[in-house]
Amino acid sequence: MSDVCIIGAGIHQFGRTDGVSGVDQGVAAVRSALSNAGVEWEDIQFAYGASDAAGNPDTMVDRLGLTGVQFINVRNGCAAGGSALFSAQMAIRSGEYDLGIAVGFDKHPRGAFDAKPAEYGLPEWYGEAGYMVTTQFFAAKIMRYMHLHGLSREALGRVAEKAFLNGAITPHAWRREPIDLETIMQAPMISDPYCKFMFCSPGEGGVALVLASEKKARELGCTPIRLKAATMRTRPPGSFEVFAPSVDIERGGTATGLASKAAFETAGIGPEDIDLAQLQDTECGAEIMHMAENGFCGDGEQEKWLIEGRTRIDGSLPVNTDGGCLACGEPIGASGLRQVYENVIQLRGEAGERQVPDSPKTAYSHVYGAPGVSAVTILER
């Protein structure tokens, strides 16, 4: 089976864009990606679009062109963008199509996400106790993890410091100023152990990727980035995921662990072969836990990695090179595709000040959503 290739990538600025709708941002990203690929909207055979709160992606055909294109909307929590990409690459891998697009966008109001217990099969008491507020749930989860594996609160601060340092040199990022570790650690507490600089914010943005079969990419004369693996998994028994009402005594694996293992098996490589990674970091502890869940280090080894600078842009495994969700914010539909966009730019050598040195050849992305959904991609130049 031939590889699926990414031949075009476009992005709309993340953050807050007054007067510009989520659909507008998606349309801008699509037009940018089409131009980048050197193709027209009329050439596109199918599209998958992700949005959680900003409208149906298929409505953008009013502005892009009424070509009759197959356009399917995807809604899958924070993993919506990654799920749209997974679906798009399957359409090409199956042989049904050879040129399509994955697009994601969102425009969230200020404040924490307002999830409802009934949407996740939970009783009302769960929301009344405050656990539908993700800041509280994530705080409880990382407190437990830090206790089990001997990690300090300063490790969380180091993740935030790196994120804002990277965001400061990323044109599409929302938070464009570095923040030193001391300032982060002394900031107002939101939910122990997290202060205000340790959470991402719901935001706005749009990303689009043009995908093609290997044959089509050659016909178009493109220099493609190959999508060596794209996997998506849900939670197994015994996992402890967002909105879980309790922790099982007999612990199991995780959705991330399953998706990561499947991706490495599909690509025929291991964690040691990855040159850079974008990992879900809705809060600092997520990046820490996902470093281990994706196989890059053992539980409890993360603090040593952070102190030694291994996850910085010039480190042995740069993580979240554009600042991740912490610096870019999280528009749900666009977030997972932003990770892949960043990896494409890095593998092309077009990342400017944040460019990973030594011409990276492989890149990894991981997105995670409630109530335990994970999508992973591995790219290769």
mmCIF file of C-alpha atoms in Angstrom:
data_model
loop_
_atom_site.group_PDB
_atom_site.id
_atom_site.type_symbol
_atom_site.label_atom_id
_atom_site.label_comp_id
_atom_site.label_asym_id
_atom_site.label_seq_id
_atom_site.Cartn_x
_atom_site.Cartn_y
_atom_site.Cartn_z
ATOM 1 C CA MET A 1 0.000 0.000 0.000
ATOM 2 C CA SER A 2 1.430 3.394 -0.967
ATOM 3 C CA ASP A 3 1.998 6.200 1.517
ATOM 4 C CA VAL A 4 -0.416 9.032 2.096
ATOM 5 C CA CYS A 5 1.337 12.375 1.620
ATOM 6 C CA ILE A 6 0.744 15.850 3.020
ATOM 7 C CA ILE A 7 1.342 18.272 0.168
ATOM 8 C CA GLY A 8 -0.146 21.484 1.551
ATOM 9 C CA ALA A 9 -0.534 23.128 4.962
ATOM 10 C CA GLY A 10 -2.289 26.325 6.006
ATOM 11 C CA ILE A 11 -3.026 28.014 9.327
ATOM 12 C CA HIS A 12 -5.033 30.931 10.671
ATOM 13 C CA GLN A 13 -3.598 32.822 13.641
ATOM 14 C CA PHE A 14 -4.504 31.287 17.017
ATOM 15 C CA GLY A 15 -5.740 33.352 19.965
ATOM 16 C CA ARG A 16 -8.569 35.902 19.771
ATOM 17 C CA THR A 17 -9.744 37.385 16.467
ATOM 18 C CA ASP A 18 -12.636 39.753 17.039
ATOM 19 C CA GLY A 19 -15.139 39.960 14.223
ATOM 20 C CA VAL A 20 -13.884 36.815 12.481
ATOM 21 C CA SER A 21 -16.016 33.679 12.870
ATOM 22 C CA GLY A 22 -14.691 30.175 13.330
ATOM 23 C CA VAL A 23 -15.862 29.259 9.827
ATOM 24 C CA ASP A 24 -14.032 32.330 8.468
ATOM 25 C CA GLN A 25 -10.840 31.068 10.095
ATOM 26 C CA GLY A 26 -11.354 27.601 8.635
ATOM 27 C CA VAL A 27 -11.896 29.054 5.157
ATOM 28 C CA ALA A 28 -8.708 31.126 5.470
ATOM 29 C CA ALA A 29 -6.747 28.020 6.486
ATOM 30 C CA VAL A 30 -8.134 26.003 3.556
ATOM 31 C CA ARG A 31 -7.255 28.704 1.034
ATOM 32 C CA SER A 32 -3.754 28.934 2.476
ATOM 33 C CA ALA A 33 -3.295 25.144 2.323
ATOM 34 C CA LEU A 34 -4.571 24.964 -1.276
ATOM 35 C CA SER A 35 -2.156 27.698 -2.329
ATOM 36 C CA ASN A 36 0.655 25.946 -0.496
ATOM 37 C CA ALA A 37 -0.107 22.705 -2.363
ATOM 38 C CA GLY A 38 -0.563 24.409 -5.736
ATOM 39 C CA VAL A 39 -4.070 23.027 -6.261
ATOM 40 C CA GLU A 40 -7.562 24.514 -6.549
ATOM 41 C CA TRP A 41 -10.672 23.837 -4.466
ATOM 42 C CA GLU A 42 -12.258 22.333 -7.594
ATOM 43 C CA ASP A 43 -9.542 19.654 -7.554
ATOM 44 C CA ILE A 44 -10.448 18.458 -4.032
ATOM 45 C CA GLN A 45 -12.381 15.176 -4.051
ATOM 46 C CA PHE A 46 -13.384 15.012 -0.371
ATOM 47 C CA ALA A 47 -13.026 16.828 2.933
ATOM 48 C CA TYR A 48 -13.272 16.043 6.633
ATOM 49 C CA GLY A 49 -13.868 18.993 8.942
ATOM 50 C CA ALA A 50 -13.649 19.320 12.738
ATOM 51 C CA SER A 51 -15.346 21.889 14.958
ATOM 52 C CA ASP A 52 -16.781 21.676 18.447
ATOM 53 C CA ALA A 53 -18.443 25.036 19.036
ATOM 54 C CA ALA A 54 -18.152 27.221 15.935
ATOM 55 C CA GLY A 55 -20.547 25.724 13.414
ATOM 56 C CA ASN A 56 -20.602 22.915 10.870
ATOM 57 C CA PRO A 57 -17.413 22.763 8.773
ATOM 58 C CA ASP A 58 -19.277 21.713 5.625
ATOM 59 C CA THR A 59 -20.934 25.148 5.490
ATOM 60 C CA MET A 60 -17.629 26.605 4.283
ATOM 61 C CA VAL A 61 -18.419 25.308 0.779
ATOM 62 C CA ASP A 62 -20.615 28.413 0.386
ATOM 63 C CA ARG A 63 -17.387 30.419 0.248
ATOM 64 C CA LEU A 64 -14.955 27.889 -1.181
ATOM 65 C CA GLY A 65 -17.211 26.774 -4.020
ATOM 66 C CA LEU A 66 -20.279 24.605 -4.578
ATOM 67 C CA THR A 67 -18.535 21.735 -6.327
ATOM 68 C CA GLY A 68 -20.634 18.926 -4.856
ATOM 69 C CA VAL A 69 -17.593 17.666 -2.923
ATOM 70 C CA GLN A 70 -18.097 14.989 -0.262
ATOM 71 C CA PHE A 71 -17.683 16.837 3.067
ATOM 72 C CA ILE A 72 -18.040 15.018 6.410
ATOM 73 C CA ASN A 73 -18.096 16.756 9.804
ATOM 74 C CA VAL A 74 -16.192 15.257 12.753
ATOM 75 C CA ARG A 75 -16.821 15.967 16.433
ATOM 76 C CA ASN A 76 -14.675 13.994 18.866
ATOM 77 C CA GLY A 77 -13.725 16.166 21.830
ATOM 78 C CA CYS A 78 -10.186 17.551 21.888
ATOM 79 C CA ALA A 79 -9.195 14.775 19.475
ATOM 80 C CA ALA A 80 -11.567 16.096 16.781
ATOM 81 C CA GLY A 81 -8.819 17.473 14.533
ATOM 82 C CA GLY A 82 -6.729 14.329 14.837
ATOM 83 C CA SER A 83 -9.813 12.238 14.104
ATOM 84 C CA ALA A 84 -10.559 14.303 10.982
ATOM 85 C CA LEU A 85 -7.017 13.686 9.747
ATOM 86 C CA PHE A 86 -7.289 9.972 10.541
ATOM 87 C CA SER A 87 -10.507 9.774 8.513
ATOM 88 C CA ALA A 88 -9.032 11.733 5.605
ATOM 89 C CA GLN A 89 -5.956 9.557 5.282
ATOM 90 C CA MET A 90 -8.124 6.420 5.367
ATOM 91 C CA ALA A 91 -10.114 7.726 2.392
ATOM 92 C CA ILE A 92 -6.891 7.918 0.372
ATOM 93 C CA ARG A 93 -5.321 4.753 1.759
ATOM 94 C CA SER A 94 -8.422 2.803 0.757
ATOM 95 C CA GLY A 95 -7.865 3.778 -2.868
ATOM 96 C CA GLU A 96 -11.242 5.524 -3.126
ATOM 97 C CA TYR A 97 -9.734 9.013 -3.585
ATOM 98 C CA ASP A 98 -6.332 10.536 -4.270
ATOM 99 C CA LEU A 99 -6.710 14.204 -3.229
ATOM 100 C CA GLY A 100 -8.534 15.562 -0.187
ATOM 101 C CA ILE A 101 -8.405 17.920 2.738
ATOM 102 C CA ALA A 102 -8.645 17.822 6.539
ATOM 103 C CA VAL A 103 -9.647 21.088 8.181
ATOM 104 C CA GLY A 104 -10.375 22.116 11.748
ATOM 105 C CA PHE A 105 -11.413 25.354 13.399
ATOM 106 C CA ASP A 106 -13.098 26.687 16.519
ATOM 107 C CA LYS A 107 -14.009 29.879 18.328
ATOM 108 C CA HIS A 108 -14.616 29.410 22.047
ATOM 109 C CA PRO A 109 -15.823 32.014 24.532
ATOM 110 C CA ARG A 110 -13.583 33.047 27.403
ATOM 111 C CA GLY A 111 -13.541 30.795 30.480
ATOM 112 C CA ALA A 112 -13.275 27.069 31.078
ATOM 113 C CA PHE A 113 -15.052 24.592 28.811
ATOM 114 C CA ASP A 114 -18.629 24.038 29.984
ATOM 115 C CA ALA A 115 -19.122 20.293 29.593
ATOM 116 C CA LYS A 116 -22.357 18.677 30.795
ATOM 117 C CA PRO A 117 -22.418 15.399 32.820
ATOM 118 C CA ALA A 118 -25.210 13.875 30.729
ATOM 119 C CA GLU A 119 -23.107 14.213 27.568
ATOM 120 C CA TYR A 120 -20.607 11.767 29.068
ATOM 121 C CA GLY A 121 -23.022 9.353 30.738
ATOM 122 C CA LEU A 122 -22.359 10.770 34.204
ATOM 123 C CA PRO A 123 -24.798 11.581 37.037
ATOM 124 C CA GLU A 124 -25.541 15.186 37.960
ATOM 125 C CA TRP A 125 -23.665 14.877 41.290
ATOM 126 C CA TYR A 126 -20.401 14.637 39.340
ATOM 127 C CA GLY A 127 -20.933 18.107 37.940
ATOM 128 C CA GLU A 128 -22.238 19.456 41.246
ATOM 129 C CA ALA A 129 -18.996 18.312 42.910
ATOM 130 C CA GLY A 130 -17.040 20.393 40.412
ATOM 131 C CA TYR A 131 -15.332 17.673 38.411
ATOM 132 C CA MET A 132 -16.810 18.693 35.071
ATOM 133 C CA VAL A 133 -14.583 21.750 35.408
ATOM 134 C CA THR A 134 -11.487 20.313 33.774
ATOM 135 C CA THR A 135 -9.100 22.494 35.769
ATOM 136 C CA GLN A 136 -10.173 20.628 38.911
ATOM 137 C CA PHE A 137 -10.111 17.157 37.361
ATOM 138 C CA PHE A 138 -6.678 17.632 35.783
ATOM 139 C CA ALA A 139 -5.313 18.984 39.068
ATOM 140 C CA ALA A 140 -6.512 15.905 40.938
ATOM 141 C CA LYS A 141 -5.050 13.597 38.302
ATOM 142 C CA ILE A 142 -1.592 15.186 38.227
ATOM 143 C CA MET A 143 -1.420 15.410 42.036
ATOM 144 C CA ARG A 144 -1.887 11.649 42.171
ATOM 145 C CA TYR A 145 0.669 11.075 39.392
ATOM 146 C CA MET A 146 3.287 13.311 41.040
ATOM 147 C CA HIS A 147 2.841 11.473 44.347
ATOM 148 C CA LEU A 148 3.200 8.059 42.715
ATOM 149 C CA HIS A 149 6.291 8.920 40.673
ATOM 150 C CA GLY A 150 8.198 11.420 42.803
ATOM 151 C CA LEU A 151 7.814 14.528 40.664
ATOM 152 C CA SER A 152 7.937 18.055 42.059
ATOM 153 C CA ARG A 153 5.664 20.997 41.316
ATOM 154 C CA GLU A 154 8.661 22.726 39.745
ATOM 155 C CA ALA A 155 8.533 20.173 36.905
ATOM 156 C CA LEU A 156 5.160 21.658 35.956
ATOM 157 C CA GLY A 157 6.697 25.127 35.948
ATOM 158 C CA ARG A 158 9.505 24.009 33.663
ATOM 159 C CA VAL A 159 6.980 22.754 31.100
ATOM 160 C CA ALA A 160 5.221 26.143 31.140
ATOM 161 C CA GLU A 161 8.489 28.066 30.905
ATOM 162 C CA LYS A 162 9.487 26.082 27.804
ATOM 163 C CA ALA A 163 6.059 26.541 26.228
ATOM 164 C CA PHE A 164 6.084 30.322 26.516
ATOM 165 C CA LEU A 165 9.698 30.495 25.360
ATOM 166 C CA ASN A 166 8.738 28.595 22.193
ATOM 167 C CA GLY A 167 5.525 30.563 21.730
ATOM 168 C CA ALA A 168 7.475 33.825 21.758
ATOM 169 C CA ILE A 169 9.177 32.845 18.485
ATOM 170 C CA THR A 170 6.104 31.315 16.782
ATOM 171 C CA PRO A 171 4.091 33.615 14.477
ATOM 172 C CA HIS A 172 0.829 31.662 14.838
ATOM 173 C CA ALA A 173 0.981 31.431 18.658
ATOM 174 C CA TRP A 174 -1.340 33.379 20.962
ATOM 175 C CA ARG A 175 1.025 33.895 23.921
ATOM 176 C CA ARG A 176 4.073 35.617 22.445
ATOM 177 C CA GLU A 177 6.040 36.578 25.573
ATOM 178 C CA PRO A 178 8.456 34.368 27.546
ATOM 179 C CA ILE A 179 7.715 33.926 31.257
ATOM 180 C CA ASP A 180 10.495 32.940 33.655
ATOM 181 C CA LEU A 181 10.216 30.003 36.028
ATOM 182 C CA GLU A 182 10.078 32.108 39.190
ATOM 183 C CA THR A 183 7.160 34.184 37.878
ATOM 184 C CA ILE A 184 5.307 31.026 36.885
ATOM 185 C CA MET A 185 5.804 29.351 40.262
ATOM 186 C CA GLN A 186 4.626 32.412 42.199
ATOM 187 C CA ALA A 187 1.532 33.073 40.064
ATOM 188 C CA PRO A 188 -1.969 32.794 41.593
ATOM 189 C CA MET A 189 -3.136 29.241 42.235
ATOM 190 C CA ILE A 190 -6.112 28.045 40.205
ATOM 191 C CA SER A 191 -6.407 24.444 41.356
ATOM 192 C CA ASP A 192 -3.562 22.969 43.389
ATOM 193 C CA PRO A 193 -0.901 22.236 42.103
ATOM 194 C CA TYR A 194 -1.690 24.350 39.009
ATOM 195 C CA CYS A 195 -1.265 28.120 38.847
ATOM 196 C CA LYS A 196 -2.724 30.323 36.123
ATOM 197 C CA PHE A 197 0.250 29.862 33.767
ATOM 198 C CA MET A 198 -0.036 26.065 33.852
ATOM 199 C CA PHE A 199 -3.321 25.776 31.929
ATOM 200 C CA CYS A 200 -4.067 26.531 28.299
ATOM 201 C CA SER A 201 -7.045 28.705 27.418
ATOM 202 C CA PRO A 202 -9.947 27.892 25.094
ATOM 203 C CA GLY A 203 -9.306 30.041 22.045
ATOM 204 C CA GLU A 204 -9.652 30.447 18.302
ATOM 205 C CA GLY A 205 -7.851 29.282 15.200
ATOM 206 C CA GLY A 206 -8.012 27.207 12.044
ATOM 207 C CA VAL A 207 -5.749 24.694 10.288
ATOM 208 C CA ALA A 208 -6.035 22.809 7.000
ATOM 209 C CA LEU A 209 -3.922 20.061 5.444
ATOM 210 C CA VAL A 210 -4.077 18.868 1.837
ATOM 211 C CA LEU A 211 -3.534 15.110 1.507
ATOM 212 C CA ALA A 212 -2.693 13.161 -1.629
ATOM 213 C CA SER A 213 -1.818 9.658 -2.677
ATOM 214 C CA GLU A 214 1.831 9.050 -3.478
ATOM 215 C CA LYS A 215 0.978 8.809 -7.188
ATOM 216 C CA LYS A 216 -0.955 12.091 -7.143
ATOM 217 C CA ALA A 217 1.823 13.871 -5.271
ATOM 218 C CA ARG A 218 4.279 12.804 -7.980
ATOM 219 C CA GLU A 219 1.915 13.979 -10.726
ATOM 220 C CA LEU A 220 1.675 17.397 -9.059
ATOM 221 C CA GLY A 221 5.451 17.625 -8.712
ATOM 222 C CA CYS A 222 5.230 18.077 -4.945
ATOM 223 C CA THR A 223 7.909 17.290 -2.390
ATOM 224 C CA PRO A 224 5.655 15.483 0.060
ATOM 225 C CA ILE A 225 5.803 14.831 3.763
ATOM 226 C CA ARG A 226 4.822 11.189 4.182
ATOM 227 C CA LEU A 227 2.177 10.200 6.704
ATOM 228 C CA LYS A 228 3.725 6.929 7.860
ATOM 229 C CA ALA A 229 1.118 6.238 10.538
ATOM 230 C CA ALA A 230 -2.194 7.625 11.747
ATOM 231 C CA THR A 231 -4.011 5.845 14.555
ATOM 232 C CA MET A 232 -6.957 6.577 16.811
ATOM 233 C CA ARG A 233 -8.039 4.644 19.912
ATOM 234 C CA THR A 234 -10.533 4.840 22.772
ATOM 235 C CA ARG A 235 -9.900 3.940 26.419
ATOM 236 C CA PRO A 236 -9.412 0.329 27.607
ATOM 237 C CA PRO A 237 -10.642 -1.082 30.945
ATOM 238 C CA GLY A 238 -8.895 0.305 34.016
ATOM 239 C CA SER A 239 -7.750 3.586 32.470
ATOM 240 C CA PHE A 240 -8.168 6.899 34.290
ATOM 241 C CA GLU A 241 -9.279 9.513 31.793
ATOM 242 C CA VAL A 242 -11.007 12.893 31.696
ATOM 243 C CA PHE A 243 -14.354 12.818 33.553
ATOM 244 C CA ALA A 244 -13.675 9.370 35.048
ATOM 245 C CA PRO A 245 -15.794 9.238 38.245
ATOM 246 C CA SER A 246 -13.272 6.986 40.030
ATOM 247 C CA VAL A 247 -9.983 5.106 39.722
ATOM 248 C CA ASP A 248 -10.189 1.339 39.248
ATOM 249 C CA ILE A 249 -8.258 -0.772 41.744
ATOM 250 C CA GLU A 250 -7.010 -2.956 38.891
ATOM 251 C CA ARG A 251 -5.415 -0.452 36.563
ATOM 252 C CA GLY A 252 -5.247 -0.947 32.821
ATOM 253 C CA GLY A 253 -3.653 0.844 29.884
ATOM 254 C CA THR A 254 -4.634 4.163 28.322
ATOM 255 C CA ALA A 255 -6.111 5.347 25.045
ATOM 256 C CA THR A 256 -2.830 7.158 24.382
ATOM 257 C CA GLY A 257 -0.783 4.056 25.062
ATOM 258 C CA LEU A 258 -2.862 2.009 22.631
ATOM 259 C CA ALA A 259 -2.746 4.649 19.888
ATOM 260 C CA SER A 260 0.989 5.193 20.337
ATOM 261 C CA LYS A 261 1.850 1.494 20.204
ATOM 262 C CA ALA A 262 -0.254 1.012 17.075
ATOM 263 C CA ALA A 263 1.355 4.024 15.377
ATOM 264 C CA PHE A 264 4.895 2.825 16.018
ATOM 265 C CA GLU A 265 4.015 -0.656 14.787
ATOM 266 C CA THR A 266 2.468 0.766 11.604
ATOM 267 C CA ALA A 267 5.440 3.040 10.923
ATOM 268 C CA GLY A 268 7.946 0.276 11.701
ATOM 269 C CA ILE A 269 9.988 2.483 14.051
ATOM 270 C CA GLY A 270 10.246 3.158 17.783
ATOM 271 C CA PRO A 271 10.223 6.187 20.100
ATOM 272 C CA GLU A 272 14.011 6.420 19.833
ATOM 273 C CA ASP A 273 13.664 7.144 16.090
ATOM 274 C CA ILE A 274 11.539 10.285 16.537
ATOM 275 C CA ASP A 275 13.278 13.647 16.033
ATOM 276 C CA LEU A 276 10.567 15.913 17.469
ATOM 277 C CA ALA A 277 7.130 15.532 19.045
ATOM 278 C CA GLN A 278 3.971 17.528 19.646
ATOM 279 C CA LEU A 279 2.138 16.167 22.693
ATOM 280 C CA GLN A 280 -1.250 17.186 24.096
ATOM 281 C CA ASP A 281 -0.617 19.807 26.785
ATOM 282 C CA THR A 282 -3.927 21.299 27.801
ATOM 283 C CA GLU A 283 -2.131 21.690 31.116
ATOM 284 C CA CYS A 284 1.504 21.192 32.121
ATOM 285 C CA GLY A 285 0.884 17.817 33.706
ATOM 286 C CA ALA A 286 -0.600 16.478 30.479
ATOM 287 C CA GLU A 287 2.708 16.974 28.661
ATOM 288 C CA ILE A 288 4.535 15.263 31.529
ATOM 289 C CA MET A 289 2.214 12.252 31.632
ATOM 290 C CA HIS A 290 2.047 11.981 27.841
ATOM 291 C CA MET A 291 5.835 11.861 27.550
ATOM 292 C CA ALA A 292 5.634 8.490 29.308
ATOM 293 C CA GLU A 293 2.340 7.289 27.811
ATOM 294 C CA ASN A 294 3.721 7.776 24.298
ATOM 295 C CA GLY A 295 6.817 5.740 25.145
ATOM 296 C CA PHE A 296 9.462 8.479 25.155
ATOM 297 C CA CYS A 297 10.507 8.003 28.791
ATOM 298 C CA GLY A 298 9.545 6.100 31.926
ATOM 299 C CA ASP A 299 7.131 7.337 34.578
ATOM 300 C CA GLY A 300 9.058 9.612 36.935
ATOM 301 C CA GLU A 301 11.904 10.321 34.491
ATOM 302 C CA GLN A 302 10.305 13.511 33.145
ATOM 303 C CA GLU A 303 11.752 15.906 35.715
ATOM 304 C CA LYS A 304 15.308 14.861 34.901
ATOM 305 C CA TRP A 305 14.558 15.350 31.196
ATOM 306 C CA LEU A 306 13.218 18.844 31.849
ATOM 307 C CA ILE A 307 16.114 19.907 34.062
ATOM 308 C CA GLU A 308 18.584 18.697 31.437
ATOM 309 C CA GLY A 309 16.721 20.539 28.668
ATOM 310 C CA ARG A 310 16.079 17.438 26.588
ATOM 311 C CA THR A 311 12.641 18.643 25.444
ATOM 312 C CA ARG A 312 13.762 22.127 24.375
ATOM 313 C CA ILE A 313 14.132 22.992 20.690
ATOM 314 C CA ASP A 314 17.856 22.188 20.786
ATOM 315 C CA GLY A 315 17.379 19.117 22.995
ATOM 316 C CA SER A 316 17.482 15.424 22.155
ATOM 317 C CA LEU A 317 13.666 15.295 21.745
ATOM 318 C CA PRO A 318 12.098 18.725 21.204
ATOM 319 C CA VAL A 319 8.507 18.698 22.496
ATOM 320 C CA ASN A 320 5.810 21.221 21.516
ATOM 321 C CA THR A 321 8.103 23.369 19.434
ATOM 322 C CA ASP A 322 5.462 26.041 18.752
ATOM 323 C CA GLY A 323 4.511 26.329 22.431
ATOM 324 C CA GLY A 324 1.745 23.748 22.269
ATOM 325 C CA CYS A 325 -1.704 24.433 23.678
ATOM 326 C CA LEU A 326 -0.169 26.394 26.547
ATOM 327 C CA ALA A 327 1.107 29.120 24.199
ATOM 328 C CA CYS A 328 -1.317 28.708 21.290
ATOM 329 C CA GLY A 329 -4.523 28.095 23.221
ATOM 330 C CA GLU A 330 -6.957 25.342 22.330
ATOM 331 C CA PRO A 331 -9.608 25.783 19.673
ATOM 332 C CA ILE A 332 -10.805 22.184 19.890
ATOM 333 C CA GLY A 333 -11.391 21.497 16.193
ATOM 334 C CA ALA A 334 -8.042 22.955 15.128
ATOM 335 C CA SER A 335 -5.727 21.894 17.930
ATOM 336 C CA GLY A 336 -4.738 18.410 16.748
ATOM 337 C CA LEU A 337 -4.210 19.653 13.191
ATOM 338 C CA ARG A 338 -2.030 22.500 14.487
ATOM 339 C CA GLN A 339 0.344 19.869 15.854
ATOM 340 C CA VAL A 340 0.611 18.207 12.450
ATOM 341 C CA TYR A 341 0.989 21.581 10.723
ATOM 342 C CA GLU A 342 3.922 22.350 13.035
ATOM 343 C CA ASN A 343 5.531 19.004 12.234
ATOM 344 C CA VAL A 344 5.132 19.561 8.493
ATOM 345 C CA ILE A 345 6.788 22.976 8.750
ATOM 346 C CA GLN A 346 9.614 21.556 10.853
ATOM 347 C CA LEU A 347 10.296 18.664 8.455
ATOM 348 C CA ARG A 348 10.345 21.098 5.535
ATOM 349 C CA GLY A 349 12.903 23.236 7.385
ATOM 350 C CA GLU A 350 10.576 26.256 7.262
ATOM 351 C CA ALA A 351 10.110 26.919 10.987
ATOM 352 C CA GLY A 352 12.345 29.982 11.218
ATOM 353 C CA GLU A 353 13.567 30.875 14.711
ATOM 354 C CA ARG A 354 12.006 27.748 16.216
ATOM 355 C CA GLN A 355 13.492 25.368 13.645
ATOM 356 C CA VAL A 356 14.758 22.135 15.180
ATOM 357 C CA PRO A 357 18.434 21.774 14.217
ATOM 358 C CA ASP A 358 20.098 19.004 12.195
ATOM 359 C CA SER A 359 17.352 18.581 9.559
ATOM 360 C CA PRO A 360 14.790 16.408 11.396
ATOM 361 C CA LYS A 361 13.449 13.468 9.414
ATOM 362 C CA THR A 362 10.658 12.105 11.643
ATOM 363 C CA ALA A 363 7.979 13.888 13.651
ATOM 364 C CA TYR A 364 5.291 12.664 16.037
ATOM 365 C CA SER A 365 1.988 14.200 17.112
ATOM 366 C CA HIS A 366 -0.434 13.142 19.824
ATOM 367 C CA VAL A 367 -3.836 14.606 20.658
ATOM 368 C CA TYR A 368 -6.109 13.538 23.487
ATOM 369 C CA GLY A 369 -9.739 14.245 24.336
ATOM 370 C CA ALA A 370 -12.506 13.395 26.767
ATOM 371 C CA PRO A 371 -13.636 10.878 27.805
ATOM 372 C CA GLY A 372 -10.508 8.997 26.734
ATOM 373 C CA VAL A 373 -9.906 9.355 22.984
ATOM 374 C CA SER A 374 -6.418 9.613 21.501
ATOM 375 C CA ALA A 375 -5.032 10.090 17.989
ATOM 376 C CA VAL A 376 -1.378 9.788 16.945
ATOM 377 C CA THR A 377 0.429 10.539 13.699
ATOM 378 C CA ILE A 378 3.986 9.899 12.581
ATOM 379 C CA LEU A 379 5.409 11.927 9.695
ATOM 380 C CA GLU A 380 8.564 11.282 7.717
ATOM 381 C CA ARG A 381 10.502 13.449 5.300
#
